[in-house]
Coordinates of N, CA and C in Angstrom, one line a residue:
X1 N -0.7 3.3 25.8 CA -1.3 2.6 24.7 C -1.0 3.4 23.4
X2 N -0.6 2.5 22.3 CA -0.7 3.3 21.3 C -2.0 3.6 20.2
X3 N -1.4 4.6 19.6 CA -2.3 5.1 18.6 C -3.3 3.7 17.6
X4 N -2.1 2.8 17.5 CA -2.9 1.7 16.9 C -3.8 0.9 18.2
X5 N -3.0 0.4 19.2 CA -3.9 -0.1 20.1 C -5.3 0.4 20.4
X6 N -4.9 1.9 20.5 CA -6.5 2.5 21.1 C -7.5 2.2 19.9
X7 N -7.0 2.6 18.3 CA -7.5 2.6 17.5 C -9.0 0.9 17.4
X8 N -7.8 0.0 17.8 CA -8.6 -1.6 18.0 C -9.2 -1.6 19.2
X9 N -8.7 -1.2 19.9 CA -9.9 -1.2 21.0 C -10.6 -0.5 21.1
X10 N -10.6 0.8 20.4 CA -12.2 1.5 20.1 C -13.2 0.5 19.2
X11 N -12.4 0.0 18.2 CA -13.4 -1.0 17.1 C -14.2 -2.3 17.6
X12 N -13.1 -2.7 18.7 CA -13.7 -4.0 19.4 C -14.7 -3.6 20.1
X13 N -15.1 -2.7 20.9 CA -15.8 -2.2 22.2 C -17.1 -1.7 21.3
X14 N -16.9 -0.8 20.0 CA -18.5 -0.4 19.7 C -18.9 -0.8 18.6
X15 N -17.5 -2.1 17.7 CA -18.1 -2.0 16.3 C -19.7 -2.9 16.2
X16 N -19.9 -4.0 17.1 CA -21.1 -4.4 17.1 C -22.8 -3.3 17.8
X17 N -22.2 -2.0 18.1 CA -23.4 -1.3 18.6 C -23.6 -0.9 16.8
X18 N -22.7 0.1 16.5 CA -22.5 0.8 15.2 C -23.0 -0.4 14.1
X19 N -22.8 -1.3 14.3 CA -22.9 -2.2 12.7 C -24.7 -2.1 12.9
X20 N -25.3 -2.5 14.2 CA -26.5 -2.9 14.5 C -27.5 -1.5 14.1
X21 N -26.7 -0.3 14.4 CA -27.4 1.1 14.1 C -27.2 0.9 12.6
X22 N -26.3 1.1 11.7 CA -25.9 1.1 10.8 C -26.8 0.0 9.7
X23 N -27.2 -0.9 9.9 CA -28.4 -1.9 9.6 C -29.5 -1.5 9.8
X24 N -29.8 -0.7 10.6 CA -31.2 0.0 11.2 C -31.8 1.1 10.2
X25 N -30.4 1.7 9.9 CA -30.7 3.2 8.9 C -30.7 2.5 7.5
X26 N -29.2 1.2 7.1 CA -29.8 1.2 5.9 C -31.0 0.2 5.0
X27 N -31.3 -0.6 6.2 CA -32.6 -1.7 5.7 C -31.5 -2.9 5.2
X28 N -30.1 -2.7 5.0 CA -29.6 -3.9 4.3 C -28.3 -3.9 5.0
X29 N -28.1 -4.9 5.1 CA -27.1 -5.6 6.4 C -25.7 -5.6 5.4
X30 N -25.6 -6.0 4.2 CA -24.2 -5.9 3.0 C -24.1 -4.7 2.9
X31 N -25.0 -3.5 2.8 CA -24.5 -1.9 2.9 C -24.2 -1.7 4.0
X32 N -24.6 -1.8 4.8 CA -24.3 -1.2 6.5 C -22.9 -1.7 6.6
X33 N -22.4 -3.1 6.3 CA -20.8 -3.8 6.8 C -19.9 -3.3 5.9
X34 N -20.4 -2.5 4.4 CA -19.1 -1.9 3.7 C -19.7 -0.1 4.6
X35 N -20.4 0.5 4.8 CA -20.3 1.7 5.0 C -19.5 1.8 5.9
X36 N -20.1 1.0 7.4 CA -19.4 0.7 8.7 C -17.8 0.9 8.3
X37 N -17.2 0.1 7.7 CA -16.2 -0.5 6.9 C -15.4 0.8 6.5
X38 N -15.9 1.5 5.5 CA -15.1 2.8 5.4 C -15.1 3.8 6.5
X39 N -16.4 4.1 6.8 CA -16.6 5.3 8.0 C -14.9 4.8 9.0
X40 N -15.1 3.3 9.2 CA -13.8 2.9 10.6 C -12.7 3.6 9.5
X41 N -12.4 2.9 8.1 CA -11.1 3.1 7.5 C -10.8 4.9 7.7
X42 N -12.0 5.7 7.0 CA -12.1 7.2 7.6 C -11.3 7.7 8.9
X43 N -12.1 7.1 9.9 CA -11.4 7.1 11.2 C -10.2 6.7 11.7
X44 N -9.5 5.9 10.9 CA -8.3 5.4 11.0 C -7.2 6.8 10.7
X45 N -7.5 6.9 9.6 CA -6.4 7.9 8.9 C -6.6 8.8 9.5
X46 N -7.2 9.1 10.2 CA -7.7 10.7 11.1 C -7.9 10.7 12.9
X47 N -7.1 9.4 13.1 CA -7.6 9.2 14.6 C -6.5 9.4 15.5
X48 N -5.3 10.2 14.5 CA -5.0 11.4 15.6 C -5.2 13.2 15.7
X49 N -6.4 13.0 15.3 CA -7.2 14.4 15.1 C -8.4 14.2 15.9
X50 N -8.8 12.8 15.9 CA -10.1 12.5 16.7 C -10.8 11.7 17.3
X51 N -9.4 11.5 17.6 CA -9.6 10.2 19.1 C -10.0 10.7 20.2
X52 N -10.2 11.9 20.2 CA -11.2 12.6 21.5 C -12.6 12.3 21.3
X53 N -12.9 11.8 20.4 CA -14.5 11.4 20.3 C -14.7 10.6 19.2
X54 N -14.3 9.7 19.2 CA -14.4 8.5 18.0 C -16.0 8.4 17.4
X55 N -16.4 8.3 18.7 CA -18.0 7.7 18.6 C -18.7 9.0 17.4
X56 N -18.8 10.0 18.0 CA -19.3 10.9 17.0 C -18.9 11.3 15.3
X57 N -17.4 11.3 15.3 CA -17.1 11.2 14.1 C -17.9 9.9 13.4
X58 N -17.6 8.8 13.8 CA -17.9 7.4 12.6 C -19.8 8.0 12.5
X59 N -20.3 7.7 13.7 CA -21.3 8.2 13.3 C -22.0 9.0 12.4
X60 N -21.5 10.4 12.7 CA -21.8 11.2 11.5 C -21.3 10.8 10.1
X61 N -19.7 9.8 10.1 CA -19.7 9.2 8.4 C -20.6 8.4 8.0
X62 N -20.7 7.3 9.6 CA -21.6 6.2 8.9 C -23.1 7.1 8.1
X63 N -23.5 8.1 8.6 CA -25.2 8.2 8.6 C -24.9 9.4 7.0
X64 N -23.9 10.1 7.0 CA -23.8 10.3 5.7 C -23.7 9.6 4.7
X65 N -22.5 8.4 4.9 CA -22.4 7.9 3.5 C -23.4 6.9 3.0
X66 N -24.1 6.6 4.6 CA -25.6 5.7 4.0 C -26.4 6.3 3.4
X67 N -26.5 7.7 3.7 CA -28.1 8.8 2.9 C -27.0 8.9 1.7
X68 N -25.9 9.4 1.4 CA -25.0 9.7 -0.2 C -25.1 8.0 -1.3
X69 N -25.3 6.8 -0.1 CA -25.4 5.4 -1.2 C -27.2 5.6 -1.4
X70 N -27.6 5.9 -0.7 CA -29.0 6.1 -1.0 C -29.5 7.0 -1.8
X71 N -28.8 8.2 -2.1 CA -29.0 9.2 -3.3 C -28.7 8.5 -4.4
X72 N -27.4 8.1 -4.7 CA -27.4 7.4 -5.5 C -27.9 6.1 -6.1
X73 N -28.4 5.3 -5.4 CA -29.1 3.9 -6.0 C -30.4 4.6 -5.7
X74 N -31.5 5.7 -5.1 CA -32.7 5.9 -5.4 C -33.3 5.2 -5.5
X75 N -33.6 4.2 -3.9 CA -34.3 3.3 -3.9 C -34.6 2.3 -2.6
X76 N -35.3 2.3 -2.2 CA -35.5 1.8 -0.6 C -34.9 0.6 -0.3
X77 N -34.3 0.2 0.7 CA -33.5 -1.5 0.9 C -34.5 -2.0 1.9
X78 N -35.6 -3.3 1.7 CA -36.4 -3.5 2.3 C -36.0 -5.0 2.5
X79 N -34.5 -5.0 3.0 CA -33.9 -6.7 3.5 C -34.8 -7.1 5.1
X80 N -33.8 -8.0 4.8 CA -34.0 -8.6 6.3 C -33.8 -7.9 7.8
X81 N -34.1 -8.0 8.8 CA -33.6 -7.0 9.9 C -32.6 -7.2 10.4
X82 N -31.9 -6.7 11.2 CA -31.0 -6.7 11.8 C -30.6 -8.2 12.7
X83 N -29.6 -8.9 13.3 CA -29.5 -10.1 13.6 C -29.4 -9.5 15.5
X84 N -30.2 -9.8 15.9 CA -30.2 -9.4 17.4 C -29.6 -10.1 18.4
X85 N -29.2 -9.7 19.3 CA -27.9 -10.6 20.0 C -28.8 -11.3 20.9
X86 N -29.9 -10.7 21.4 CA -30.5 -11.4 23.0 C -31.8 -11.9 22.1
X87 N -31.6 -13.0 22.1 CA -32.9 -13.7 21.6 C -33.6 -14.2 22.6
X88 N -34.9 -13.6 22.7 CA -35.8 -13.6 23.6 C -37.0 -14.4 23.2
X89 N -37.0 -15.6 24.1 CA -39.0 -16.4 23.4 C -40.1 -15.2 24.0
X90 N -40.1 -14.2 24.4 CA -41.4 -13.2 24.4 C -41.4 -12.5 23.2
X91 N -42.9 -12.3 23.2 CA -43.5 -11.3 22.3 C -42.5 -10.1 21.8
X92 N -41.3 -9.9 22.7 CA -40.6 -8.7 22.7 C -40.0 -8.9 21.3
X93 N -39.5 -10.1 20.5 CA -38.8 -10.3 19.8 C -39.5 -10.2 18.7
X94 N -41.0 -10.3 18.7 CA -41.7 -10.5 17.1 C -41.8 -8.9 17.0
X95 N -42.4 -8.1 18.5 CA -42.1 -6.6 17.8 C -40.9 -5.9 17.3
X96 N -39.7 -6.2 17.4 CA -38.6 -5.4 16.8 C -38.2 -5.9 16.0
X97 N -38.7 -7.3 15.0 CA -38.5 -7.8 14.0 C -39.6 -6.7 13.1
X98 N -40.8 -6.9 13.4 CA -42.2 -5.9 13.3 C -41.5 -4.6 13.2
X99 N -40.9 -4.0 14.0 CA -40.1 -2.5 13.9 C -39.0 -2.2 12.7
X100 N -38.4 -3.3 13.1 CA -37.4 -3.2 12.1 C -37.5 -3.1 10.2
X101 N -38.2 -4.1 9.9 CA -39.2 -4.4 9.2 C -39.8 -3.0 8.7
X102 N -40.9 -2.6 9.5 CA -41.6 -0.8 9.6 C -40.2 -0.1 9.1
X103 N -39.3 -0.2 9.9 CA -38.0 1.3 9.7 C -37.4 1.2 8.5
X104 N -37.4 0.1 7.9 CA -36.9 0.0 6.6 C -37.9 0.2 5.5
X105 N -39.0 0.7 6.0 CA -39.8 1.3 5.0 C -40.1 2.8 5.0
X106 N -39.0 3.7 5.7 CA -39.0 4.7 5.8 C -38.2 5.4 5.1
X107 N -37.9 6.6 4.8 CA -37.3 7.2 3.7 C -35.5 7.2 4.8
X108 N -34.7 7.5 4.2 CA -33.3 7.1 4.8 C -33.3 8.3 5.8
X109 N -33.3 9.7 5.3 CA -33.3 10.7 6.7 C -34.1 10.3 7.9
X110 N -35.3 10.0 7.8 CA -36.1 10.0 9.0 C -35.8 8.6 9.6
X111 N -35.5 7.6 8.9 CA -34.8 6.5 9.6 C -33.2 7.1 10.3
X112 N -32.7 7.5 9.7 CA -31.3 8.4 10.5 C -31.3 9.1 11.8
X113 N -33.0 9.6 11.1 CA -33.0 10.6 13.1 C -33.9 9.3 13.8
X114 N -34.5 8.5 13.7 CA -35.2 7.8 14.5 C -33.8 7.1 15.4
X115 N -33.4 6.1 14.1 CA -32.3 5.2 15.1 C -31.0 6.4 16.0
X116 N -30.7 7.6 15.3 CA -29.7 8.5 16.3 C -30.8 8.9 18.0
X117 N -31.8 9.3 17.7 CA -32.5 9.9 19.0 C -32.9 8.8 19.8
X118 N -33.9 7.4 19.2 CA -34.3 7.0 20.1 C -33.2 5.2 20.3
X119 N -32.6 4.7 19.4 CA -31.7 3.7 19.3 C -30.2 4.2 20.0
X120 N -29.8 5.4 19.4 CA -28.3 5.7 20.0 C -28.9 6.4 20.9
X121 N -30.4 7.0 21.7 CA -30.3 7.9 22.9 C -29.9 8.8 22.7
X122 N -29.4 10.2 21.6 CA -29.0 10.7 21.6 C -30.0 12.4 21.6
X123 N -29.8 13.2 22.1 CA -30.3 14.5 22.8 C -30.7 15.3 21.1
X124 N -31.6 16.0 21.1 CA -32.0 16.4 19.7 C -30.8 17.4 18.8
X125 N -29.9 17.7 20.1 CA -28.6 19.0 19.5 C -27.8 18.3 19.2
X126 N -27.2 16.6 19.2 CA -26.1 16.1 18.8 C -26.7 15.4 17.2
X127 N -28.0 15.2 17.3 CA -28.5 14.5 16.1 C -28.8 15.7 14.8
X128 N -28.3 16.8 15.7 CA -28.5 17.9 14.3 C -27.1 18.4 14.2
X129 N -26.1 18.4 14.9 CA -24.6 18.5 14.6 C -24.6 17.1 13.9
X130 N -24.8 15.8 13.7 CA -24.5 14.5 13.2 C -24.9 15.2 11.9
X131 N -26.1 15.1 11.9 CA -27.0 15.5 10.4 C -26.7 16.4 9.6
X132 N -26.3 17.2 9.9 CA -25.8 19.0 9.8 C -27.0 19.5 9.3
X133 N -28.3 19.6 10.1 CA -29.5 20.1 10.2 C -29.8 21.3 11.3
X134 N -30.8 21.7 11.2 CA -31.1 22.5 12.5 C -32.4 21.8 13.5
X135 N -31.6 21.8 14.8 CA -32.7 21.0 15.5 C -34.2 20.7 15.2
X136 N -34.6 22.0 14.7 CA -36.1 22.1 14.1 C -36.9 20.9 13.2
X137 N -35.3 20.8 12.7 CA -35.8 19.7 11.3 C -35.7 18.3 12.2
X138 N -34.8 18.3 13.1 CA -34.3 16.8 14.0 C -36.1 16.1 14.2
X139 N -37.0 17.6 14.8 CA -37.8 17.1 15.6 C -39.3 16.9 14.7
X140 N -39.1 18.2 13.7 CA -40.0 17.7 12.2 C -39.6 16.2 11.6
X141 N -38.3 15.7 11.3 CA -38.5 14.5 10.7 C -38.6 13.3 11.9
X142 N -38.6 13.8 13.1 CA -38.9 13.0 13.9 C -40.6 12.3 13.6
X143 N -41.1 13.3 14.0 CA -42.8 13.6 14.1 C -43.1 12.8 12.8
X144 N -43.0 13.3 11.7 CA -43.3 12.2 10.3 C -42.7 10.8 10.5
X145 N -41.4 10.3 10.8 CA -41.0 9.2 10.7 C -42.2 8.3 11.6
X146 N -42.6 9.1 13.1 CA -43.3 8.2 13.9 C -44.5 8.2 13.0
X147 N -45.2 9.1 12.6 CA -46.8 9.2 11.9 C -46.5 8.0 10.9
X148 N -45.5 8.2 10.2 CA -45.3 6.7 9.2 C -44.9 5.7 9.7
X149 N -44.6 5.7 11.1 CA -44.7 4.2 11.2 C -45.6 3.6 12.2
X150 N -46.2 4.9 12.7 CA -48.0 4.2 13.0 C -48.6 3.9 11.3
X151 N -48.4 4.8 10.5 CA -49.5 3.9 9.6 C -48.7 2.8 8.7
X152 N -47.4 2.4 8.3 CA -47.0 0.8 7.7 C -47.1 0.2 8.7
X153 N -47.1 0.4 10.4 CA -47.3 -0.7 11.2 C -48.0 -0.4 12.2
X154 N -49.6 -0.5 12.3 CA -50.7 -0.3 13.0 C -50.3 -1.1 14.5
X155 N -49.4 -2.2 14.1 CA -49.2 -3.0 15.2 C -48.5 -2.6 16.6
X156 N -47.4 -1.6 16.4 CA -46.2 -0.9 16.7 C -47.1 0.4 17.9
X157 N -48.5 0.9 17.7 CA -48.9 1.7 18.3 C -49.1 1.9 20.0
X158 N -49.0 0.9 20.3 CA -48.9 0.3 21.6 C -47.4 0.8 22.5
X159 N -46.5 0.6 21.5 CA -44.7 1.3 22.0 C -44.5 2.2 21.2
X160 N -44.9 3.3 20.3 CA -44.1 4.2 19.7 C -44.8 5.4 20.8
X161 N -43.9 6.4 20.4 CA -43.9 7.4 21.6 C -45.2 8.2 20.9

């Protein structure tokens, strides 16, 4: 397989996990598809340096250049949620609209570590190599992100940890 092949078949296989994280962290679905967008272009030019772990590089671009568009425009993105693939008639669906909704009213770091630890599953040591933080802080902005989203969403108390 070549360098270009692998390249597309890495994009095909995770670019719908990443877009759906990437919407999570920035509250707005037209930021997430141009961040997404460069983070892959990023990874292109460099993906014979780091095609041993694709996943982690974009990652750590995507979750930077969303907190660097957020420094800059200084200002919360309180769009619509994310478009969910398994549309379900239970209750399950009005809470992660309800969640989603909540997460986008969270400051952009602590939405970063919520969706890396509990959305991408990821172990508290890889979300502070992503962040370039020290675990301490992974599990401090953890702790605040949940306290604030028991109180914008009293509803949510039932499933947050």
């Amino acid at each position: 397989m070549t360098d270009s092949e692998a390249f597309e078949a890495f994009v095909a296989a995770w670019h719908p996990r990443l877009l759906r994280a990437a919407i999570l962290i920035s509250g707005d679905r037209h930021l997430a598809e141009d961040v997404l967008q460069d983070a892959l272009i990023k990874l292109a030019r460099r993906w014979s340096k780091v095609h041993t772990d694709p996943v982690n590089y974009v990652r750590t671009t995507l979750y930077r250049d969303v907190a660097s568009s957020w420094r800059r425009r200084r200002e919360f993105a309180y769009g619509e949620p994310p478009d969910l693939a398994d549309h379900d008639t239970s209750g399950a669906s009005d809470l992660k609209v309800v969640f989603a909704r909540a997460l986008a009213r969270l400051p952009v770091k602590q939405r970063a570590v919520l969706v890396l630890r509990f959305y991408e599953d990821l172990p508290v040591g890889e979300v502070a190599a992503i962040l370039r933080v020290s675990p301490g802080t992974v599990k401090s902005q953890t702790h605040a992100a949940l306290k604030r989203l028991r109180e914008v969403a009293p509803e949510l108390e039932e499933v947050l940890i």
